[in-house]
Amino acid sequence: DAGVIQSPRHEVTEMGQEVTLRCKPISGHDYLFWYRQTMMRGLELLIYFNNNVPIDDSGMPEDRFSAKMPNASFSTLKIQPSEPRDSAVYFCATTDSGTEAFFGQGTRLTVV
Amino acid sequence: DQQVKQNSPSLSVQEGRISILNCDYTNSMFDYFLWYKKYPAEGPTFLISISSIKDKNEDGRFTVFLNKSAKHLSLHIVPSQPGDSAVYFCAARRNTGNQFYFGTGTSLTVIP
């Protein structure tokens, strides 16, 4: 398996634009997590899914953020409209209810 | 509210010496603890873990200690090597839901 695949690796966008981050989980993993890495808060859990169903989205900072998992092979995190303070590295991670989460390489988002 | 805390943002250690990274947590519902290692421009990778029923787990040069009464865990690396230079994240999993909560990270520099 190629591991957790995230795209794009880098995204630069203007304030007010819509941004969509994508994640392909490891096949067979039934939990998917979206994290945001910042200096102040480290790896912050935004939302997670179990069997494609959102379980806890209490970490989503504002209504501008939304996430979907239409099937077991794909998830998106959308920011609309984007703001400069959304600039961070966003990680997707998955697990098969096991003892560790596997991370993608992340998407570095810059909003100017 | 940060449920997992790493109070030392950085640590420098001489090659061959012991590195000790510390982590505190607040939620008594955590039953499993992990350490992740992160190199620049890469996703975090799993390093070592410990269940709440144990107080020590060792894997080669890496040992994790858990003190449940103090809600504290630590990672010992001995001997430290320059390749160990990375950001280390402490993480905890709740006994329900499988979500992982991470600390803010400690940047370790091993000086040759």
mmCIF file of C-alpha atoms in Angstrom:
data_model
loop_
_atom_site.group_PDB
_atom_site.id
_atom_site.type_symbol
_atom_site.label_atom_id
_atom_site.label_comp_id
_atom_site.label_asym_id
_atom_site.label_seq_id
_atom_site.Cartn_x
_atom_site.Cartn_y
_atom_site.Cartn_z
ATOM 1 C CA ASP A 1 0.000 0.000 0.000
ATOM 2 C CA ALA A 2 1.239 3.505 -0.834
ATOM 3 C CA GLY A 3 0.154 4.833 2.521
ATOM 4 C CA VAL A 4 -2.083 7.821 3.136
ATOM 5 C CA ILE A 5 -2.010 10.083 0.102
ATOM 6 C CA GLN A 6 -2.748 13.781 0.368
ATOM 7 C CA SER A 7 -3.068 16.343 -2.393
ATOM 8 C CA PRO A 8 -1.981 18.908 -3.150
ATOM 9 C CA ARG A 9 1.320 19.029 -1.242
ATOM 10 C CA HIS A 10 1.368 22.796 -1.398
ATOM 11 C CA GLU A 11 -1.447 25.263 -1.954
ATOM 12 C CA VAL A 12 -1.176 29.023 -2.208
ATOM 13 C CA THR A 13 -4.418 30.919 -2.505
ATOM 14 C CA GLU A 14 -5.800 34.386 -2.064
ATOM 15 C CA MET A 15 -7.926 35.369 0.866
ATOM 16 C CA GLY A 16 -11.585 34.723 0.177
ATOM 17 C CA GLN A 17 -11.024 31.835 -2.202
ATOM 18 C CA GLU A 18 -12.280 28.327 -1.651
ATOM 19 C CA VAL A 19 -9.662 25.685 -0.841
ATOM 20 C CA THR A 20 -10.148 21.926 -1.049
ATOM 21 C CA LEU A 21 -7.699 19.475 0.463
ATOM 22 C CA ARG A 22 -7.878 15.817 -0.459
ATOM 23 C CA CYS A 23 -7.015 12.556 1.242
ATOM 24 C CA LYS A 24 -6.932 8.943 0.128
ATOM 25 C CA PRO A 25 -6.755 6.629 3.144
ATOM 26 C CA ILE A 26 -4.973 3.319 3.438
ATOM 27 C CA SER A 27 -7.234 0.614 2.090
ATOM 28 C CA GLY A 28 -9.148 -1.122 4.859
ATOM 29 C CA HIS A 29 -8.681 1.611 7.436
ATOM 30 C CA ASP A 30 -12.036 2.599 8.872
ATOM 31 C CA TYR A 31 -11.023 5.693 10.820
ATOM 32 C CA LEU A 32 -9.918 8.904 9.153
ATOM 33 C CA PHE A 33 -8.689 12.024 10.952
ATOM 34 C CA TRP A 34 -7.972 15.560 9.789
ATOM 35 C CA TYR A 35 -5.356 17.481 11.768
ATOM 36 C CA ARG A 36 -3.934 20.966 11.505
ATOM 37 C CA GLN A 37 -0.399 21.696 12.646
ATOM 38 C CA THR A 38 0.409 25.093 14.099
ATOM 39 C CA MET A 39 3.197 26.279 16.357
ATOM 40 C CA MET A 40 0.782 27.277 19.103
ATOM 41 C CA ARG A 41 -1.414 24.197 19.219
ATOM 42 C CA GLY A 42 0.743 21.474 17.713
ATOM 43 C CA LEU A 43 -1.310 18.805 15.938
ATOM 44 C CA GLU A 44 -4.888 19.865 16.439
ATOM 45 C CA LEU A 45 -7.660 17.359 15.704
ATOM 46 C CA LEU A 46 -10.274 18.988 13.477
ATOM 47 C CA ILE A 47 -12.657 16.142 12.663
ATOM 48 C CA TYR A 48 -12.697 12.378 12.385
ATOM 49 C CA PHE A 49 -14.764 9.789 10.556
ATOM 50 C CA ASN A 50 -15.576 6.174 11.282
ATOM 51 C CA ASN A 51 -16.820 4.089 8.369
ATOM 52 C CA ASN A 52 -17.304 7.301 6.359
ATOM 53 C CA VAL A 53 -19.528 8.871 9.017
ATOM 54 C CA PRO A 54 -18.392 12.039 10.820
ATOM 55 C CA ILE A 55 -18.128 11.212 14.522
ATOM 56 C CA ASP A 56 -16.697 14.335 16.119
ATOM 57 C CA ASP A 57 -16.270 17.701 14.416
ATOM 58 C CA SER A 58 -15.879 19.738 17.590
ATOM 59 C CA GLY A 59 -12.357 20.689 16.550
ATOM 60 C CA MET A 60 -13.451 22.417 13.377
ATOM 61 C CA PRO A 61 -12.608 26.047 14.083
ATOM 62 C CA GLU A 62 -15.438 27.779 12.226
ATOM 63 C CA ASP A 63 -18.314 27.201 9.871
ATOM 64 C CA ARG A 64 -15.959 28.104 7.054
ATOM 65 C CA PHE A 65 -14.478 24.621 7.491
ATOM 66 C CA SER A 66 -16.270 21.523 6.271
ATOM 67 C CA ALA A 67 -15.242 17.923 5.660
ATOM 68 C CA LYS A 68 -16.777 15.042 3.785
ATOM 69 C CA MET A 69 -16.068 11.389 3.242
ATOM 70 C CA PRO A 70 -18.294 10.233 0.367
ATOM 71 C CA ASN A 71 -16.742 6.750 0.308
ATOM 72 C CA ALA A 72 -14.085 4.648 1.998
ATOM 73 C CA SER A 73 -11.420 5.790 -0.464
ATOM 74 C CA PHE A 74 -11.693 9.552 -0.339
ATOM 75 C CA SER A 75 -12.123 12.500 1.976
ATOM 76 C CA THR A 76 -12.013 16.262 1.518
ATOM 77 C CA LEU A 77 -11.498 19.200 3.827
ATOM 78 C CA LYS A 78 -12.862 22.449 2.441
ATOM 79 C CA ILE A 79 -12.313 26.012 3.607
ATOM 80 C CA GLN A 80 -14.661 28.623 2.191
ATOM 81 C CA PRO A 81 -13.828 31.475 2.311
ATOM 82 C CA SER A 82 -10.178 31.090 3.256
ATOM 83 C CA GLU A 83 -8.375 33.586 5.506
ATOM 84 C CA PRO A 84 -4.666 34.225 6.163
ATOM 85 C CA ARG A 85 -4.971 32.712 9.663
ATOM 86 C CA ASP A 86 -5.884 29.388 8.054
ATOM 87 C CA SER A 87 -2.300 29.097 6.823
ATOM 88 C CA ALA A 88 -0.888 25.886 8.311
ATOM 89 C CA VAL A 89 0.012 22.327 7.441
ATOM 90 C CA TYR A 90 -3.010 20.042 7.258
ATOM 91 C CA PHE A 91 -2.584 16.319 7.809
ATOM 92 C CA CYS A 92 -4.833 13.402 7.125
ATOM 93 C CA ALA A 93 -4.318 10.234 9.174
ATOM 94 C CA THR A 94 -6.007 6.845 9.178
ATOM 95 C CA THR A 95 -6.165 3.753 11.346
ATOM 96 C CA ASP A 96 -7.829 0.364 11.254
ATOM 97 C CA SER A 97 -8.995 0.605 14.860
ATOM 98 C CA GLY A 98 -5.519 -0.476 15.723
ATOM 99 C CA THR A 99 -2.933 1.009 17.961
ATOM 100 C CA GLU A 100 -1.468 3.744 15.796
ATOM 101 C CA ALA A 101 -2.520 6.288 13.213
ATOM 102 C CA PHE A 102 -0.720 6.568 9.886
ATOM 103 C CA PHE A 103 -0.187 10.041 8.503
ATOM 104 C CA GLY A 104 0.007 11.447 5.024
ATOM 105 C CA GLN A 105 2.733 13.877 4.066
ATOM 106 C CA GLY A 106 0.488 16.857 4.633
ATOM 107 C CA THR A 107 -0.695 19.853 2.632
ATOM 108 C CA ARG A 108 1.010 23.159 3.317
ATOM 109 C CA LEU A 109 -1.612 25.851 2.883
ATOM 110 C CA THR A 110 -0.700 29.493 2.483
ATOM 111 C CA VAL A 111 -3.454 32.078 2.265
ATOM 112 C CA VAL A 112 -2.253 35.507 1.148
ATOM 113 C CA ASP B 1 -8.294 23.096 25.702
ATOM 114 C CA GLN B 2 -4.990 21.281 25.322
ATOM 115 C CA GLN B 3 -5.432 17.813 26.812
ATOM 116 C CA VAL B 4 -1.907 16.698 25.978
ATOM 117 C CA LYS B 5 0.906 19.081 26.835
ATOM 118 C CA GLN B 6 4.565 19.193 25.975
ATOM 119 C CA ASN B 7 6.022 22.085 27.909
ATOM 120 C CA SER B 8 9.473 22.049 26.358
ATOM 121 C CA PRO B 9 9.395 23.368 22.786
ATOM 122 C CA SER B 10 13.015 22.418 22.202
ATOM 123 C CA LEU B 11 15.841 20.307 23.572
ATOM 124 C CA SER B 12 19.526 20.030 22.642
ATOM 125 C CA VAL B 13 21.604 17.027 23.573
ATOM 126 C CA GLN B 14 25.132 15.897 22.834
ATOM 127 C CA GLU B 15 25.526 12.796 20.687
ATOM 128 C CA GLY B 16 25.822 9.668 22.820
ATOM 129 C CA ARG B 17 23.998 11.203 25.783
ATOM 130 C CA ILE B 18 20.447 10.523 26.918
ATOM 131 C CA SER B 19 17.528 12.561 25.568
ATOM 132 C CA ILE B 20 14.478 12.835 27.809
ATOM 133 C CA LEU B 21 11.268 14.246 26.361
ATOM 134 C CA ASN B 22 8.329 14.893 28.656
ATOM 135 C CA CYS B 23 4.580 14.945 28.221
ATOM 136 C CA ASP B 24 1.638 15.607 30.539
ATOM 137 C CA TYR B 25 -2.027 14.886 30.009
ATOM 138 C CA THR B 26 -5.225 15.894 31.738
ATOM 139 C CA ASN B 27 -7.879 13.417 30.617
ATOM 140 C CA SER B 28 -8.182 10.283 32.761
ATOM 141 C CA MET B 29 -10.078 8.604 29.893
ATOM 142 C CA PHE B 30 -6.859 8.152 27.939
ATOM 143 C CA ASP B 31 -5.831 4.498 27.851
ATOM 144 C CA TYR B 32 -3.079 4.391 25.267
ATOM 145 C CA PHE B 33 -0.131 6.686 24.662
ATOM 146 C CA LEU B 34 2.157 7.092 21.698
ATOM 147 C CA TRP B 35 5.188 8.992 20.552
ATOM 148 C CA TYR B 36 5.591 10.163 16.993
ATOM 149 C CA LYS B 37 8.633 11.518 15.234
ATOM 150 C CA LYS B 38 8.414 14.145 12.515
ATOM 151 C CA TYR B 39 11.038 15.294 10.046
ATOM 152 C CA PRO B 40 10.579 18.542 8.082
ATOM 153 C CA ALA B 41 8.224 18.307 5.094
ATOM 154 C CA GLU B 42 7.085 14.830 6.138
ATOM 155 C CA GLY B 43 4.147 13.462 8.057
ATOM 156 C CA PRO B 44 4.599 12.212 11.633
ATOM 157 C CA THR B 45 5.635 8.567 11.921
ATOM 158 C CA PHE B 46 4.913 6.246 14.801
ATOM 159 C CA LEU B 47 7.823 5.576 17.140
ATOM 160 C CA ILE B 48 6.719 3.745 20.282
ATOM 161 C CA SER B 49 3.619 3.309 22.424
ATOM 162 C CA ILE B 50 2.471 2.193 25.852
ATOM 163 C CA SER B 51 -0.782 0.926 27.237
ATOM 164 C CA SER B 52 -2.165 2.373 30.451
ATOM 165 C CA ILE B 53 -1.804 -1.041 32.123
ATOM 166 C CA LYS B 54 1.981 -0.795 31.857
ATOM 167 C CA ASP B 55 4.510 1.659 33.232
ATOM 168 C CA LYS B 56 7.365 1.011 30.833
ATOM 169 C CA ASN B 57 7.901 -0.093 27.250
ATOM 170 C CA GLU B 58 11.264 -0.466 25.596
ATOM 171 C CA ASP B 59 12.226 -0.755 21.935
ATOM 172 C CA GLY B 60 15.920 -0.613 21.211
ATOM 173 C CA ARG B 61 17.255 2.804 22.099
ATOM 174 C CA PHE B 62 13.773 4.114 22.890
ATOM 175 C CA THR B 63 11.949 3.668 26.189
ATOM 176 C CA VAL B 64 8.646 5.187 27.208
ATOM 177 C CA PHE B 65 7.692 5.546 30.867
ATOM 178 C CA LEU B 66 4.167 6.143 32.109
ATOM 179 C CA ASN B 67 3.236 7.541 35.525
ATOM 180 C CA LYS B 68 -0.566 7.390 35.668
ATOM 181 C CA SER B 69 -0.908 8.971 39.083
ATOM 182 C CA ALA B 70 0.998 12.013 37.857
ATOM 183 C CA LYS B 71 -0.565 11.854 34.374
ATOM 184 C CA HIS B 72 2.909 12.051 32.959
ATOM 185 C CA LEU B 73 4.899 10.162 30.382
ATOM 186 C CA SER B 74 8.398 10.477 29.092
ATOM 187 C CA LEU B 75 10.458 9.233 26.182
ATOM 188 C CA HIS B 76 14.084 8.301 26.769
ATOM 189 C CA ILE B 77 16.492 7.961 23.867
ATOM 190 C CA VAL B 78 19.851 6.471 24.700
ATOM 191 C CA PRO B 79 22.324 6.853 23.212
ATOM 192 C CA SER B 80 21.144 9.843 21.196
ATOM 193 C CA GLN B 81 22.256 10.049 17.571
ATOM 194 C CA PRO B 82 22.273 12.975 15.116
ATOM 195 C CA GLY B 83 19.610 11.177 13.050
ATOM 196 C CA ASP B 84 17.274 11.460 16.035
ATOM 197 C CA SER B 85 17.059 15.222 15.438
ATOM 198 C CA ALA B 86 13.381 15.806 14.703
ATOM 199 C CA VAL B 87 10.168 17.052 16.280
ATOM 200 C CA TYR B 88 8.647 14.560 18.706
ATOM 201 C CA PHE B 89 4.930 14.536 19.379
ATOM 202 C CA CYS B 90 3.297 12.893 22.332
ATOM 203 C CA ALA B 91 -0.198 11.516 21.679
ATOM 204 C CA ALA B 92 -2.973 9.910 23.674
ATOM 205 C CA ARG B 93 -5.998 7.859 22.685
ATOM 206 C CA ARG B 94 -9.296 7.825 24.514
ATOM 207 C CA ASN B 95 -10.793 4.502 25.555
ATOM 208 C CA THR B 96 -13.830 5.315 23.429
ATOM 209 C CA GLY B 97 -13.833 6.536 19.868
ATOM 210 C CA ASN B 98 -10.243 5.873 18.834
ATOM 211 C CA GLN B 99 -9.388 9.544 18.351
ATOM 212 C CA PHE B 100 -5.800 10.576 18.983
ATOM 213 C CA TYR B 101 -4.905 13.811 20.766
ATOM 214 C CA PHE B 102 -1.497 15.301 20.225
ATOM 215 C CA GLY B 103 0.750 17.684 22.097
ATOM 216 C CA THR B 104 2.518 20.718 20.668
ATOM 217 C CA GLY B 105 5.762 18.862 20.002
ATOM 218 C CA THR B 106 9.363 19.090 21.191
ATOM 219 C CA SER B 107 12.117 19.820 18.709
ATOM 220 C CA LEU B 108 15.129 17.651 19.536
ATOM 221 C CA THR B 109 18.577 18.543 18.254
ATOM 222 C CA VAL B 110 21.364 16.027 18.747
ATOM 223 C CA ILE B 111 24.722 17.726 18.425
ATOM 224 C CA PRO B 112 27.502 15.607 16.862
#
